[in-house]
Every structure is written in structure tokens, then in C-alpha cells.
C-alpha atoms as one frame of an Amber mdcrd trajectory, in Angstrom:
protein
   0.624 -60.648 -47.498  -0.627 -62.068 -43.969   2.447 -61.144 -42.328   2.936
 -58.147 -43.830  -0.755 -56.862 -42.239   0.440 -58.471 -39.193   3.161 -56.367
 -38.871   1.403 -53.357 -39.675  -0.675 -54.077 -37.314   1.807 -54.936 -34.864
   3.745 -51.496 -35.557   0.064 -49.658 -34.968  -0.164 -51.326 -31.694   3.076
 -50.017 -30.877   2.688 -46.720 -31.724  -0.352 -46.556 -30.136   0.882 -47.710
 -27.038   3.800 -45.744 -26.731   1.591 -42.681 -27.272  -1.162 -43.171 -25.039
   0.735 -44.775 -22.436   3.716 -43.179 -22.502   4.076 -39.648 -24.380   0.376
 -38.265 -23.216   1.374 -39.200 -19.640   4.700 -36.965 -20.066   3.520 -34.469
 -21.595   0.720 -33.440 -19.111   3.716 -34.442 -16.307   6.127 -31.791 -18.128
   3.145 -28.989 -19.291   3.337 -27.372 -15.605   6.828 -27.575 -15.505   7.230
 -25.844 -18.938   4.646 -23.498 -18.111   6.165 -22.059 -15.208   9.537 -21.642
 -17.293   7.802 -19.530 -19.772   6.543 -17.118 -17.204   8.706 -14.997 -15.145
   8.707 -16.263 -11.350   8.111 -12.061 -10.379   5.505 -10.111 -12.497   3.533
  -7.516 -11.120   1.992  -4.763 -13.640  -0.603  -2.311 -12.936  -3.516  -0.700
 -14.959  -5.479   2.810 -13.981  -8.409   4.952 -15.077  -7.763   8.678 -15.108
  -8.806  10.436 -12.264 -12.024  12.340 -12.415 -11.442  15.463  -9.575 -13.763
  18.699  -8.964 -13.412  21.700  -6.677 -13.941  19.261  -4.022 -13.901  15.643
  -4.517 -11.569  12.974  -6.717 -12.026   9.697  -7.685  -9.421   7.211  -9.257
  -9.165   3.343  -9.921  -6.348   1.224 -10.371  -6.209  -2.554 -10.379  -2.863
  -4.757  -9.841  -2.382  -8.072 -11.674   0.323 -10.714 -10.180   1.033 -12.623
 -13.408   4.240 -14.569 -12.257   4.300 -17.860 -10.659   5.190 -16.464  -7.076
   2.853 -15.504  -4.362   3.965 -11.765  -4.297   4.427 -10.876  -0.442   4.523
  -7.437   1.575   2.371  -5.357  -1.221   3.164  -1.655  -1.397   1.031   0.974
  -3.042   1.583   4.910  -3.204  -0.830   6.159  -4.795  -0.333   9.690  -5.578
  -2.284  12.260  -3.684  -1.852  15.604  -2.918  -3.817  17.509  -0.972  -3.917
  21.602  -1.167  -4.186  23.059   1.937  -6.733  25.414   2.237  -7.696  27.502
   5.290 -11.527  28.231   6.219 -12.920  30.509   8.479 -16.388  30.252  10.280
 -18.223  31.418  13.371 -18.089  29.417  16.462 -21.109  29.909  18.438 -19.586
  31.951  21.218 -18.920  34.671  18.084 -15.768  34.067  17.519 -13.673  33.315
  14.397 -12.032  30.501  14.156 -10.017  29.222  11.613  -9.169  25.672  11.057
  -7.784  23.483   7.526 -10.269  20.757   6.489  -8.912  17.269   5.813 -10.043
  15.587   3.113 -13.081  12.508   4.131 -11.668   9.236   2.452 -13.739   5.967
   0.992 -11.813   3.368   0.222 -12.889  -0.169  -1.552 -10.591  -3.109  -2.154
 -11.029  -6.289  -3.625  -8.710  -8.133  -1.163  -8.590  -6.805   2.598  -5.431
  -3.963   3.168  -2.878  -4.475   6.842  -2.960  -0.508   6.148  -3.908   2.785
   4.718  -2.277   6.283   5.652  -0.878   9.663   4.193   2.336   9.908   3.845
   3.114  13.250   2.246   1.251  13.370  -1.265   0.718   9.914  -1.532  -1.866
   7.498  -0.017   0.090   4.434   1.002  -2.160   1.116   1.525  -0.296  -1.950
   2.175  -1.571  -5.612   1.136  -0.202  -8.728   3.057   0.200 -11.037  -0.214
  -0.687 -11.493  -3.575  -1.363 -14.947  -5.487  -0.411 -15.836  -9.221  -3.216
 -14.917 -11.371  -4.519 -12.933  -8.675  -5.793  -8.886  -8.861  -6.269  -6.099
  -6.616  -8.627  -3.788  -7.164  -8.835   0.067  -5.337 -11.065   2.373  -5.241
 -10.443   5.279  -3.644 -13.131   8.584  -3.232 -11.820  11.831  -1.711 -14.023
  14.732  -0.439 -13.870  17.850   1.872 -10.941  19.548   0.385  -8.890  19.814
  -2.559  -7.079  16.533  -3.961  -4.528  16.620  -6.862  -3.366  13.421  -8.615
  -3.043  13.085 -12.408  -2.231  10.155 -15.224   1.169  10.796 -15.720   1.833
  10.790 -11.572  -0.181   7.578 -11.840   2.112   5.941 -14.884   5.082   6.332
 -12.853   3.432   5.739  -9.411   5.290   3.555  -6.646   4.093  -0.258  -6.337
   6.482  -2.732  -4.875   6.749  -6.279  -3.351   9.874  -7.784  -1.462  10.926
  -9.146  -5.085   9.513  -7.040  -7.690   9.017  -3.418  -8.940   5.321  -3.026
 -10.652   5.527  -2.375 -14.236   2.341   0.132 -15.950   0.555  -2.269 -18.239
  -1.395   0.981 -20.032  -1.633   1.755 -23.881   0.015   5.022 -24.997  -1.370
   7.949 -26.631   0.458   6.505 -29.751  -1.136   3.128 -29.239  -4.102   3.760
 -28.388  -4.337   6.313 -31.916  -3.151   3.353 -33.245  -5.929   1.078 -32.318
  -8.496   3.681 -32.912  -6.969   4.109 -36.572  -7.165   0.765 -37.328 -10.768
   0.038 -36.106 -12.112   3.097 -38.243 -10.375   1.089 -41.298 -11.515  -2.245
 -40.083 -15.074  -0.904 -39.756 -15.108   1.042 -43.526 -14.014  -2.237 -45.425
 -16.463  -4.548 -43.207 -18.712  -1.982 -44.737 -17.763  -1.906 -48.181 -17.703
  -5.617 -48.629 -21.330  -5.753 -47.376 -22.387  -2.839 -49.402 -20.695  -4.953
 -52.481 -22.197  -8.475 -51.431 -26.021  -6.440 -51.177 -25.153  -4.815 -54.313
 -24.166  -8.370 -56.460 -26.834 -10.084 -54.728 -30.134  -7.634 -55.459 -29.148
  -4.683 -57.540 -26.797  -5.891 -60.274 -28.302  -6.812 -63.345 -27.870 -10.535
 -64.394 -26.207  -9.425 -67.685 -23.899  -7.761 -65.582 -23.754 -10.568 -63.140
 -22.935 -13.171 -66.207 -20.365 -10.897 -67.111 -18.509 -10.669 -63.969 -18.967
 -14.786 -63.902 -17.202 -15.061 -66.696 -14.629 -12.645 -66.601 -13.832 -14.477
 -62.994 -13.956 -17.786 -64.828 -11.295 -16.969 -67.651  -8.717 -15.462 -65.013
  -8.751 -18.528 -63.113  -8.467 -20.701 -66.367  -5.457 -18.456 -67.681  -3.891
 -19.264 -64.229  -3.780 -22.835 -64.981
């Protein structure tokens, strides 16, 4: 009997060691390594909000997530924008007309500092030196003066690049999103329902009603067994 607990408790030992010492050790050793398999080395996706434009002025937002393992180097962004040209006229002070075609005033915000920011035909290129895993970018851009066109659907399919990697649109459809909204609506009605029910079994039903429903619940679960 002795020897028997003895070697149980030998065995224990054993085990113990073997995972303390050995397999937690490895494990947290191999996690990175296993992580970084899992994810893709290049993975750069992009989200947006719609562009809110008047006569005058737009505004529009996107942010860009790196979520591979590589720094992502030589960031390009072309952010569509098209600008109507529009001729004004106005009176100099010597009386004469002159004519002249306004250019739009620019404010830009970034999260992380741009090497560059230009227009290049009807898109507003800004260039990023690098971009770390787990890392975002974040532009802001507000246009005013003149007349600025960009829309969601030139935004889904807008140009952002690295040296290894294409950007990918990480946005919910119209289908999705109807989707979602469907299923919240349902969500919501039978969160309701079951409270309405719990109130209603809790202060409004009678007991002889309540007893009833006891035992009815008791007798299922009996004829089960």
C-alpha cells in the first residue's frame, strides 16, 4: 500500500515537473512563433466614413490598419478627389474684370507624420514613410474654396499600396450591414419579451396559475426520465 502511494506520488512529481519545467517553458518559447504563422506577414486593410460635401466644402475620414507581422514601408494613399473647375469673376480695384479659378484651401490631420501631400489629377496623394504591425493611420482631410467631388464607392475601390502589399477595404456592405441591423431589431424584441414574461410570472400571475405552471413544468421533466 506504502509503495503504491509512493509511486503515485513519485509519478505526480514527474508530471509536475515535466509540465512546469518543461512544457510551460515551450509553449510560451513556441506562442510567438505560432502566432506569427497564423497571421499573414503583409496585411494592410482600410476603413472610411462617407464623405459629407456642400456647395463648397468636403470632409472625409479614413483610417489604415497594418495587421501583418511586417513593418509596411513606402505608404501610398490616393485618396479620391476631384475638383470642378469653376471660373469667377470680380472687380480688381483699377475697374477691371478679372477672372481667375479658385483652388480649393486644404486641412489635413494625420495620426502619424506624412514625407508628402499633393494633387495629382483627382486624387490627393499623401505618402507615409512606414507603418508598424498593429499600427493605424488616421486622415483627416477638410476641403474648402471650391467644389470637391469624392464619393463611397470611389473610396471602396480607392488606391493604397506599400512595396509588398495592395490595401484591402475592411467595410460592411449594404447587405451586411441590413443584416446586422435585422438581427439587432430581433435580438432587442426577444430581450424584451423574456423580461415582459419574467415581470409578468413574478408580480402579475396569479399563484393558482403560478402552481399550475410549476407543476405542469415538473411532470414534463419527470416523463423525460
Amino acid at each position: 500500500m506504502v509503495d503504491s502511494e509512493n509511486k503515485g506520488s513519485s509519478y505526480w512529481k514527474l508530471a509536475s515537473f515535466l509540465l512546469i519545467g518543461i512544457l510551460i517553458p515551450l509553449t510560451a518559447a513556441l506562442t510567438p512563433w505560432l502566432l506569427e504563422q497564423i497571421s499573414p506577414k503583409n496585411n494592410l486593410s482600410f476603413k472610411y466614413v462617407e464623405p459629407i460635401s456642400t456647395d463648397t466644402s468636403l470632409a472625409l475620414s479614413v483610417t489604415i490598419l497594418n495587421a501583418g507581422s511586417d513593418t509596411q514601408k513606402n505608404i501610398e494613399v490616393w485618396l479620391p478627389f476631384s475638383v470642378l473647375s469653376i471660373t469667377r469673376t470680380e472687380v480688381g480695384d483699377d475697374g477691371k474684370l478679372n477672372v481667375f479659378i479658385p483652388k480649393p484651401v486644404i486641412e489635413l490631420e494625420t495620426s502619424i507624420p506624412y514625407s508628402s501631400a499633393e494633387l495629382i489629377d483627382s486624387n490627393y496623394l499623401l505618402k507615409f514613410e512606414s507603418l508598424r504591425p498593429n499600427e493605424s493611420i488616421s486622415i483627416k482631410v477638410i476641403s474648402t474654396g471650391t467644389k470637391v467631388f469624392s464619393n463611397r464607392y470611389e473610396l471602396e475601390s480607392m488606391r493604397i499600396v506599400s512595396q509588398d502589399v495592395i490595401a484591402t477595404v475592411d467595410q460592411p456592405t449594404d447587405t451586411q450591414y441590413q443584416l446586422y441591423r435585422t438581427g439587432s431589431i430581433i435580438l432587442v424584441v426577444l430581450i424584451f419579451l423574456f423580461l415582459s414574461w419574467a415581470i409578468y410570472y413574478e408580480y402579475l400571475m396569479p399563484n393558482e396559475q403560478k402552481e399550475k405552471y410549476l407543476l405542469k413544468q415538473i411532470d414534463e421533466l419527470t416523463s423525460k426520465r
